[in-house]
Amino acid sequence: MNALPFVDINDHELFMREYWQKAPCVFKANLPESAQLAPDELAGIAAEPSSDARLVQTPVKKKKDWRVANGPFCAQDYDILGPTHWTLLVRGVDQYIESAPEIFNQFNFLPAWRREDLMVSFAANKGSVGAHTDFYDVFIIQGEGQRRWRIGEPVAADAELIANIDQKVLAQFDPTHEVILSEGDAIYIPPMVPHEGISIGQSMSYSVGYRAPSLSEAIDQWADIVHDTAQPTQRYSDEGAKPTEKTNRISQSDRFRMVQLLDQAKVNAERILGELMTQPVIVQEQADTSPITMGELSEMLLDPTIEIGPAAHTRMAYYTDEQSMQVFCNGSTHLLANAEESLIDALCSCSALDGPLIAEVTNNNELKALLLEWINKGHWGPYEV
Ligand code: SIN
Ligand code: CO
């Protein structure tokens, strides 16, 4: 078994050139104490009704004896598990840890909108989710304890899986590399690279995954946009056509008329990308609040006891070129006519409006109206400080 290359992740040029989307490697990561969770804190998140949690039991003897359950989980769910061979995995944990940005920021040489979430797993001794591939890139940072990772050569998307089990486990896994990660060590795994992590004693892992929409997801989004914007009068039209002699035949002119209709369904690629990439991972249950008015928003912007910022689930991105500026928030697009890029950039990355941003928003009616819409849709919130 070979060792994986150890890289300096801060050498961004080298990492992007040699490893990103290409080859696995290991590196030293930043995992501050404040961003780490105790196992019972993770179990607390897994008990939340809107959490996305999974319990995976690894077979002890029989190869096929995988058991998988979906959360939320209560204390009794763990009682039956025993001391070894299981893993609790929770997605979207960044929404619950205030200092998650400290983990994310080390990867800001990649677009933040490409990031999916922080998934945290607790594994009992010998716990593993099995050898598998993911469609996403992932950085897995080791928290408390140790895990042994074995890595293989990339496999095809249709590689055979163990049949009739609820877990995606490769039927054949031929590892070529191995590494044991201790606290603060990390591994980068590109899409379709088989990997298997096995816990040595109890251990915690923090995975930063990257979202990459598939062609069919992009087409679905495109179709949704066309569906929402197309007029019933936009349809096939053959006004001025000549009488046909072959009544069952589609002629070249008929085909061209269809091409003209389909041409009307053009959607800008940045809109499809922005909307797909800003769709929230999970939305926590929110208290029902009545909509606020523009007057109330103006008062809130002046009130030092109120903070205005994005909700925990909110994802934002923007696009700009010579003709337009578009901001994307939780899967919707907003065209802006009167905003500086630097202002939108700050808005997309802030955790709450600070003094200068409040002043800018207050003086920009377009942005103020947008903020009001976001607040009333639950994308942003006024929070008491
Ligand atoms: C884990 O955290 O146990 C699994 C992560 C992965 O393999 O993607
Ligand atoms: Co994986």
Tab-separated table of C-alpha atoms and ligand atoms in Angstrom:
chain	number	residue	atom	x	y	z
A	1	MET	CA	0.000	0.000	0.000
A	2	ASN	CA	1.342	3.449	-0.945
A	3	ALA	CA	1.357	6.689	1.015
A	4	LEU	CA	-0.736	9.580	-0.309
A	5	PRO	CA	1.071	12.788	-1.306
A	6	PHE	CA	1.211	15.323	1.514
A	7	VAL	CA	0.562	18.870	0.249
A	8	ASP	CA	0.579	22.405	1.583
A	9	ILE	CA	-3.067	23.344	1.025
A	10	ASN	CA	-2.051	27.012	1.244
A	11	ASP	CA	-0.194	26.589	-2.023
A	12	HIS	CA	-3.472	27.148	-3.866
A	13	GLU	CA	-1.970	27.230	-7.354
A	14	LEU	CA	-0.317	23.848	-6.851
A	15	PHE	CA	-3.401	22.280	-5.285
A	16	MET	CA	-5.691	23.475	-8.087
A	17	ARG	CA	-3.253	22.416	-10.782
A	18	GLU	CA	-2.251	18.981	-9.496
A	19	TYR	CA	-5.058	17.714	-7.240
A	20	TRP	CA	-8.460	19.480	-7.506
A	21	GLN	CA	-10.862	17.121	-9.297
A	22	LYS	CA	-7.879	14.921	-10.165
A	23	ALA	CA	-6.086	13.149	-7.342
A	24	PRO	CA	-6.385	12.536	-3.600
A	25	CYS	CA	-3.888	14.036	-1.174
A	26	VAL	CA	-3.460	14.705	2.530
A	27	PHE	CA	-2.775	18.014	4.247
A	28	LYS	CA	-2.823	19.822	7.602
A	29	ALA	CA	-6.130	21.606	8.083
A	30	ASN	CA	-7.434	24.312	10.340
A	31	LEU	CA	-9.910	22.820	12.798
A	32	PRO	CA	-10.286	25.258	15.674
A	33	GLU	CA	-11.475	23.962	19.049
A	34	SER	CA	-14.483	26.333	18.865
A	35	ALA	CA	-15.751	24.641	15.679
A	36	GLN	CA	-15.566	21.131	17.139
A	37	LEU	CA	-18.491	19.258	18.602
A	38	ALA	CA	-18.650	16.752	21.421
A	39	PRO	CA	-20.398	13.503	20.347
A	40	ASP	CA	-23.448	14.362	22.477
A	41	GLU	CA	-23.687	17.799	20.818
A	42	LEU	CA	-23.774	16.041	17.435
A	43	ALA	CA	-26.469	13.710	18.782
A	44	GLY	CA	-28.361	16.845	19.902
A	45	ILE	CA	-28.352	18.159	16.316
A	46	ALA	CA	-29.362	14.711	15.016
A	47	ALA	CA	-32.423	14.903	17.313
A	48	GLU	CA	-33.686	18.132	15.667
A	49	PRO	CA	-36.766	17.486	13.494
A	50	SER	CA	-35.301	19.284	10.469
A	51	SER	CA	-31.811	17.745	10.731
A	52	ASP	CA	-30.483	15.370	8.092
A	53	ALA	CA	-28.967	12.496	10.053
A	54	ARG	CA	-28.126	8.875	9.259
A	55	LEU	CA	-27.008	5.952	11.405
A	56	VAL	CA	-24.986	3.307	9.597
A	57	GLN	CA	-24.159	-0.038	11.196
A	58	THR	CA	-21.130	-1.750	9.682
A	59	PRO	CA	-21.338	-5.548	9.254
A	60	VAL	CA	-19.403	-7.442	11.901
A	61	LYS	CA	-19.334	-10.840	10.174
A	62	LYS	CA	-21.634	-11.127	7.152
A	63	LYS	CA	-20.537	-8.866	4.271
A	64	LYS	CA	-24.128	-7.852	3.486
A	65	ASP	CA	-25.248	-7.068	7.001
A	66	TRP	CA	-25.388	-3.279	6.599
A	67	ARG	CA	-28.098	-1.467	8.582
A	68	VAL	CA	-29.061	2.101	7.830
A	69	ALA	CA	-31.585	4.343	9.577
A	70	ASN	CA	-32.569	7.940	8.898
A	71	GLY	CA	-33.008	10.519	11.678
A	72	PRO	CA	-34.060	12.363	13.652
A	73	PHE	CA	-32.737	10.137	16.454
A	74	CYS	CA	-33.488	10.030	20.167
A	75	ALA	CA	-31.309	8.616	22.986
A	76	GLN	CA	-32.900	5.139	22.759
A	77	ASP	CA	-31.823	4.814	19.097
A	78	TYR	CA	-28.189	4.682	20.255
A	79	ASP	CA	-28.815	2.232	23.122
A	80	ILE	CA	-29.219	-0.743	20.794
A	81	LEU	CA	-25.999	-0.091	18.861
A	82	GLY	CA	-23.315	-1.529	21.123
A	83	PRO	CA	-19.757	-0.220	21.535
A	84	THR	CA	-18.406	-0.832	17.994
A	85	HIS	CA	-19.228	-0.864	14.249
A	86	TRP	CA	-21.497	2.142	13.793
A	87	THR	CA	-21.380	5.731	12.533
A	88	LEU	CA	-23.689	8.703	13.015
A	89	LEU	CA	-23.504	11.135	10.070
A	90	VAL	CA	-25.186	14.553	10.136
A	91	ARG	CA	-25.392	16.884	7.127
A	92	GLY	CA	-25.760	20.671	7.235
A	93	VAL	CA	-24.041	20.972	10.621
A	94	ASP	CA	-22.598	24.373	9.604
A	95	GLN	CA	-26.067	25.786	10.264
A	96	TYR	CA	-25.697	24.880	13.922
A	97	ILE	CA	-22.049	25.829	14.628
A	98	GLU	CA	-21.398	29.544	14.815
A	99	SER	CA	-17.694	29.179	14.068
A	100	ALA	CA	-18.186	26.938	10.992
A	101	PRO	CA	-16.847	29.798	8.790
A	102	GLU	CA	-13.451	29.240	10.451
A	103	ILE	CA	-13.424	25.765	8.872
A	104	PHE	CA	-14.814	26.991	5.548
A	105	ASN	CA	-12.554	30.043	5.183
A	106	GLN	CA	-9.409	27.951	4.596
A	107	PHE	CA	-11.079	26.755	1.372
A	108	ASN	CA	-12.055	30.221	0.132
A	109	PHE	CA	-9.679	29.828	-2.799
A	110	LEU	CA	-12.632	27.824	-4.176
A	111	PRO	CA	-15.973	29.555	-4.839
A	112	ALA	CA	-18.063	29.550	-1.649
A	113	TRP	CA	-21.226	28.854	-3.687
A	114	ARG	CA	-19.667	25.599	-4.859
A	115	ARG	CA	-19.601	24.377	-1.268
A	116	GLU	CA	-22.425	22.097	-0.173
A	117	ASP	CA	-22.169	21.910	3.598
A	118	LEU	CA	-20.269	20.665	6.625
A	119	MET	CA	-21.089	17.051	7.396
A	120	VAL	CA	-19.931	15.741	10.758
A	121	SER	CA	-19.661	12.093	11.634
A	122	PHE	CA	-19.084	10.309	14.900
A	123	ALA	CA	-17.833	6.753	14.539
A	124	ALA	CA	-17.578	4.106	17.222
A	125	ASN	CA	-14.504	1.837	17.095
A	126	LYS	CA	-14.451	0.030	13.687
A	127	GLY	CA	-17.362	2.157	12.460
A	128	SER	CA	-17.337	2.709	8.678
A	129	VAL	CA	-19.831	3.571	5.947
A	130	GLY	CA	-17.999	1.172	3.611
A	131	ALA	CA	-15.936	1.620	0.474
A	132	HIS	CA	-17.766	3.979	-1.859
A	133	THR	CA	-17.425	6.846	-4.289
A	134	ASP	CA	-19.090	10.261	-4.156
A	135	PHE	CA	-20.085	12.481	-7.067
A	136	TYR	CA	-18.772	15.443	-5.080
A	137	ASP	CA	-15.293	16.606	-4.092
A	138	VAL	CA	-14.761	16.404	-0.362
A	139	PHE	CA	-12.213	17.550	2.215
A	140	ILE	CA	-12.426	15.322	5.281
A	141	ILE	CA	-10.811	16.816	8.371
A	142	GLN	CA	-10.084	14.551	11.308
A	143	GLY	CA	-11.394	15.789	14.650
A	144	GLU	CA	-10.960	13.849	17.867
A	145	GLY	CA	-9.560	10.315	17.525
A	146	GLN	CA	-8.146	8.575	14.465
A	147	ARG	CA	-9.430	7.039	11.250
A	148	ARG	CA	-7.695	4.776	8.777
A	149	TRP	CA	-8.470	5.768	5.182
A	150	ARG	CA	-7.926	3.460	2.246
A	151	ILE	CA	-8.157	4.857	-1.271
A	152	GLY	CA	-8.395	3.174	-4.678
A	153	GLU	CA	-8.081	4.153	-8.339
A	154	PRO	CA	-11.076	6.047	-9.861
A	155	VAL	CA	-13.979	3.820	-10.904
A	156	ALA	CA	-16.795	4.265	-13.426
A	157	ALA	CA	-20.108	5.777	-12.293
A	158	ASP	CA	-21.801	2.413	-12.866
A	159	ALA	CA	-19.278	0.373	-10.819
A	160	GLU	CA	-21.031	-2.592	-9.214
A	161	LEU	CA	-22.441	-2.085	-5.717
A	162	ILE	CA	-23.306	-4.677	-3.076
A	163	ALA	CA	-26.894	-5.573	-4.012
A	164	ASN	CA	-29.984	-5.396	-1.779
A	165	ILE	CA	-28.565	-3.194	0.959
A	166	ASP	CA	-29.565	0.390	1.828
A	167	GLN	CA	-25.982	1.650	1.752
A	168	LYS	CA	-23.973	2.471	-1.383
A	169	VAL	CA	-20.990	0.095	-0.924
A	170	LEU	CA	-18.729	-0.976	-3.789
A	171	ALA	CA	-18.888	-4.721	-4.538
A	172	GLN	CA	-15.166	-4.646	-5.313
A	173	PHE	CA	-12.602	-2.375	-3.672
A	174	ASP	CA	-8.900	-2.615	-4.416
A	175	PRO	CA	-7.179	-0.014	-2.250
A	176	THR	CA	-3.855	1.326	-3.459
A	177	HIS	CA	-3.169	3.962	-0.777
A	178	GLU	CA	-3.586	4.121	2.959
A	179	VAL	CA	-3.275	6.809	5.618
A	180	ILE	CA	-4.158	7.145	9.292
A	181	LEU	CA	-5.508	10.609	10.097
A	182	SER	CA	-5.149	12.144	13.564
A	183	GLU	CA	-6.707	15.375	14.837
A	184	GLY	CA	-6.067	18.249	12.408
A	185	ASP	CA	-5.011	15.971	9.528
A	186	ALA	CA	-7.173	16.043	6.424
A	187	ILE	CA	-7.675	14.195	3.175
A	188	TYR	CA	-8.968	15.527	-0.152
A	189	ILE	CA	-10.987	13.044	-2.228
A	190	PRO	CA	-12.036	13.895	-5.811
A	191	PRO	CA	-15.299	12.619	-7.325
A	192	MET	CA	-15.397	8.929	-8.262
A	193	VAL	CA	-12.307	8.022	-6.232
A	194	PRO	CA	-13.205	5.018	-4.031
A	195	HIS	CA	-12.541	5.556	-0.346
A	196	GLU	CA	-13.189	3.818	2.941
A	197	GLY	CA	-12.645	5.264	6.402
A	198	ILE	CA	-12.537	2.936	9.423
A	199	SER	CA	-12.521	4.412	12.904
A	200	ILE	CA	-9.681	3.474	15.245
A	201	GLY	CA	-11.407	3.830	18.615
A	202	GLN	CA	-14.059	6.572	18.727
A	203	SER	CA	-13.534	9.420	16.301
A	204	MET	CA	-15.095	12.526	14.783
A	205	SER	CA	-14.736	13.694	11.151
A	206	TYR	CA	-15.645	17.037	9.584
A	207	SER	CA	-16.361	16.833	5.832
A	208	VAL	CA	-16.595	19.893	3.600
A	209	GLY	CA	-18.363	18.719	0.443
A	210	TYR	CA	-18.663	20.526	-2.895
A	211	ARG	CA	-21.860	20.674	-4.912
A	212	ALA	CA	-21.693	20.052	-8.662
A	213	PRO	CA	-25.027	20.032	-10.478
A	214	SER	CA	-25.575	17.178	-12.901
A	215	LEU	CA	-26.759	17.755	-16.458
A	216	SER	CA	-30.214	16.473	-15.571
A	217	GLU	CA	-30.444	18.831	-12.557
A	218	ALA	CA	-29.413	21.724	-14.821
A	219	ILE	CA	-32.052	20.722	-17.390
A	220	ASP	CA	-34.728	20.451	-14.683
A	221	GLN	CA	-33.857	23.947	-13.447
A	222	TRP	CA	-33.891	25.293	-16.994
A	223	ALA	CA	-37.301	23.681	-17.551
A	224	ASP	CA	-38.645	25.187	-14.294
A	225	ILE	CA	-37.539	28.663	-15.385
A	226	VAL	CA	-39.068	28.253	-18.861
A	227	HIS	CA	-42.235	26.846	-17.327
A	228	ASP	CA	-42.567	29.907	-15.059
A	229	THR	CA	-41.885	32.475	-17.778
A	230	ALA	CA	-43.344	31.016	-21.005
A	231	GLN	CA	-46.603	32.520	-22.318
A	232	PRO	CA	-49.368	30.229	-23.639
A	233	THR	CA	-49.225	32.187	-26.909
A	234	GLN	CA	-45.585	31.158	-27.414
A	235	ARG	CA	-46.325	28.053	-29.462
A	236	TYR	CA	-45.718	26.321	-32.759
A	237	SER	CA	-47.066	28.478	-35.590
A	238	ASP	CA	-47.236	27.684	-39.323
A	239	GLU	CA	-48.991	30.759	-40.597
A	240	GLY	CA	-48.105	31.210	-44.291
A	241	ALA	CA	-47.288	27.500	-44.810
A	242	LYS	CA	-47.846	25.988	-48.309
A	243	PRO	CA	-50.425	23.163	-48.791
A	244	THR	CA	-48.774	19.789	-48.094
A	245	GLU	CA	-48.885	16.817	-50.473
A	246	LYS	CA	-47.698	14.272	-47.864
A	247	THR	CA	-49.944	14.742	-44.901
A	248	ASN	CA	-47.870	12.584	-42.485
A	249	ARG	CA	-44.531	14.165	-43.307
A	250	ILE	CA	-42.647	16.675	-41.113
A	251	SER	CA	-40.903	18.975	-43.589
A	252	GLN	CA	-37.693	20.945	-43.085
A	253	SER	CA	-39.750	24.144	-42.759
A	254	ASP	CA	-41.861	22.486	-40.032
A	255	ARG	CA	-38.664	21.472	-38.254
A	256	PHE	CA	-37.336	25.028	-38.542
A	257	ARG	CA	-40.574	26.408	-37.015
A	258	MET	CA	-39.962	24.115	-34.023
A	259	VAL	CA	-36.351	25.306	-33.800
A	260	GLN	CA	-37.651	28.892	-33.658
A	261	LEU	CA	-40.030	27.979	-30.838
A	262	LEU	CA	-37.306	26.200	-28.853
A	263	ASP	CA	-34.993	29.179	-29.353
A	264	GLN	CA	-37.424	31.188	-27.255
A	265	ALA	CA	-36.602	28.910	-24.316
A	266	LYS	CA	-33.037	30.242	-24.019
A	267	VAL	CA	-32.107	30.782	-20.370
A	268	ASN	CA	-28.848	32.391	-19.365
A	269	ALA	CA	-26.444	29.793	-17.988
A	270	GLU	CA	-25.514	32.007	-15.020
A	271	ARG	CA	-29.139	32.039	-13.905
A	272	ILE	CA	-29.355	28.247	-13.942
A	273	LEU	CA	-26.025	27.975	-12.096
A	274	GLY	CA	-26.868	30.696	-9.554
A	275	GLU	CA	-30.287	29.250	-8.765
A	276	LEU	CA	-29.026	25.669	-8.441
A	277	MET	CA	-26.042	26.581	-6.321
A	278	THR	CA	-27.993	28.721	-3.866
A	279	GLN	CA	-30.684	26.168	-3.093
A	280	PRO	CA	-30.516	25.537	0.664
A	281	VAL	CA	-29.274	22.180	1.976
A	282	ILE	CA	-31.781	22.016	4.838
A	283	VAL	CA	-34.183	24.643	6.133
A	284	GLN	CA	-34.646	24.624	9.882
A	285	GLU	CA	-38.177	25.070	11.186
A	286	GLN	CA	-38.948	28.763	11.570
A	287	ALA	CA	-41.473	30.479	13.795
A	288	ASP	CA	-44.400	31.920	11.814
A	289	THR	CA	-44.031	35.683	11.737
A	290	SER	CA	-46.220	38.223	10.003
A	291	PRO	CA	-44.650	40.181	7.127
A	292	ILE	CA	-42.981	43.471	7.972
A	293	THR	CA	-43.530	46.724	6.073
A	294	MET	CA	-40.956	49.000	4.470
A	295	GLY	CA	-41.518	51.491	7.300
A	296	GLU	CA	-40.751	48.796	9.885
A	297	LEU	CA	-37.608	47.779	8.002
A	298	SER	CA	-36.422	51.416	7.980
A	299	GLU	CA	-36.872	51.540	11.759
A	300	MET	CA	-35.062	48.212	12.221
A	301	LEU	CA	-32.099	49.462	10.181
A	302	LEU	CA	-31.709	52.301	12.696
A	303	ASP	CA	-32.218	50.162	15.796
A	304	PRO	CA	-28.903	49.094	17.431
A	305	THR	CA	-30.643	46.261	19.320
A	306	ILE	CA	-31.606	44.576	16.046
A	307	GLU	CA	-29.210	42.768	13.745
A	308	ILE	CA	-30.232	42.101	10.146
A	309	GLY	CA	-28.525	39.153	8.498
A	310	PRO	CA	-29.030	35.995	6.442
A	311	ALA	CA	-30.792	33.014	8.048
A	312	ALA	CA	-28.581	30.007	8.892
A	313	HIS	CA	-29.769	28.121	5.791
A	314	THR	CA	-29.376	31.041	3.387
A	315	ARG	CA	-27.022	30.705	0.422
A	316	MET	CA	-26.093	33.658	-1.743
A	317	ALA	CA	-24.052	34.338	-4.883
A	318	TYR	CA	-23.907	37.014	-7.570
A	319	TYR	CA	-23.000	37.388	-11.221
A	320	THR	CA	-21.964	40.485	-13.069
A	321	ASP	CA	-20.974	41.419	-16.619
A	322	GLU	CA	-21.118	44.626	-18.706
A	323	GLN	CA	-24.897	44.371	-19.113
A	324	SER	CA	-26.247	43.145	-15.823
A	325	MET	CA	-25.833	42.405	-12.158
A	326	GLN	CA	-27.742	39.477	-10.738
A	327	VAL	CA	-27.915	38.339	-7.145
A	328	PHE	CA	-29.065	34.842	-6.248
A	329	CYS	CA	-30.567	33.994	-2.878
A	330	ASN	CA	-31.876	30.546	-1.938
A	331	GLY	CA	-32.658	29.528	-5.507
A	332	SER	CA	-34.110	32.777	-6.852
A	333	THR	CA	-32.644	35.451	-9.128
A	334	HIS	CA	-32.871	39.227	-8.687
A	335	LEU	CA	-31.705	41.673	-11.337
A	336	LEU	CA	-30.116	44.808	-9.925
A	337	ALA	CA	-29.889	48.072	-11.834
A	338	ASN	CA	-28.280	50.369	-9.281
A	339	ALA	CA	-25.767	48.533	-7.153
A	340	GLU	CA	-21.980	48.503	-6.990
A	341	GLU	CA	-20.334	45.096	-7.232
A	342	SER	CA	-18.396	45.720	-4.008
A	343	LEU	CA	-21.661	46.270	-2.153
A	344	ILE	CA	-23.270	43.071	-3.478
A	345	ASP	CA	-20.065	41.181	-2.735
A	346	ALA	CA	-20.175	42.374	0.877
A	347	LEU	CA	-23.894	41.564	1.144
A	348	CYS	CA	-23.325	37.998	-0.076
A	349	SER	CA	-20.563	37.274	2.430
A	350	CYS	CA	-21.719	39.097	5.557
A	351	SER	CA	-23.225	37.341	8.571
A	352	ALA	CA	-25.086	40.557	9.493
A	353	LEU	CA	-25.284	44.106	8.096
A	354	ASP	CA	-22.591	46.273	9.700
A	355	GLY	CA	-22.607	50.103	9.915
A	356	PRO	CA	-21.352	50.828	6.367
A	357	LEU	CA	-23.664	48.204	4.826
A	358	ILE	CA	-26.651	49.590	6.741
A	359	ALA	CA	-25.855	53.065	5.363
A	360	GLU	CA	-25.564	51.716	1.796
A	361	VAL	CA	-28.796	49.729	1.995
A	362	THR	CA	-30.668	52.627	3.603
A	363	ASN	CA	-29.725	54.859	0.651
A	364	ASN	CA	-30.549	52.312	-2.045
A	365	ASN	CA	-34.295	51.780	-2.579
A	366	GLU	CA	-33.731	48.809	-4.868
A	367	LEU	CA	-31.655	46.969	-2.248
A	368	LYS	CA	-34.001	47.953	0.552
A	369	ALA	CA	-36.950	46.464	-1.360
A	370	LEU	CA	-34.932	43.306	-1.972
A	371	LEU	CA	-34.006	43.056	1.700
A	372	LEU	CA	-37.678	43.433	2.632
A	373	GLU	CA	-38.576	40.607	0.241
A	374	TRP	CA	-35.838	38.364	1.659
A	375	ILE	CA	-36.937	39.060	5.240
A	376	ASN	CA	-40.573	38.330	4.440
A	377	LYS	CA	-39.598	35.072	2.723
A	378	GLY	CA	-37.488	33.981	5.726
A	379	HIS	CA	-34.202	34.167	3.763
A	380	TRP	CA	-32.930	36.969	6.007
A	381	GLY	CA	-34.016	37.917	9.454
A	382	PRO	CA	-34.063	40.665	11.951
A	383	TYR	CA	-32.488	39.196	15.101
A	384	GLU	CA	-32.441	40.732	18.567
A	385	VAL	CA	-28.906	41.272	19.869
B	1	SIN	C1	-17.550	9.548	7.172
B	1	SIN	O1	-17.426	10.681	7.641
B	1	SIN	O2	-17.513	8.548	7.895
B	1	SIN	C2	-17.776	9.315	5.708
B	1	SIN	C3	-17.373	10.438	4.853
B	1	SIN	C4	-17.183	9.995	3.416
B	1	SIN	O3	-16.625	8.972	3.166
B	1	SIN	O4	-17.580	10.709	2.486
B	2	CO	CO	-17.406	9.567	0.854
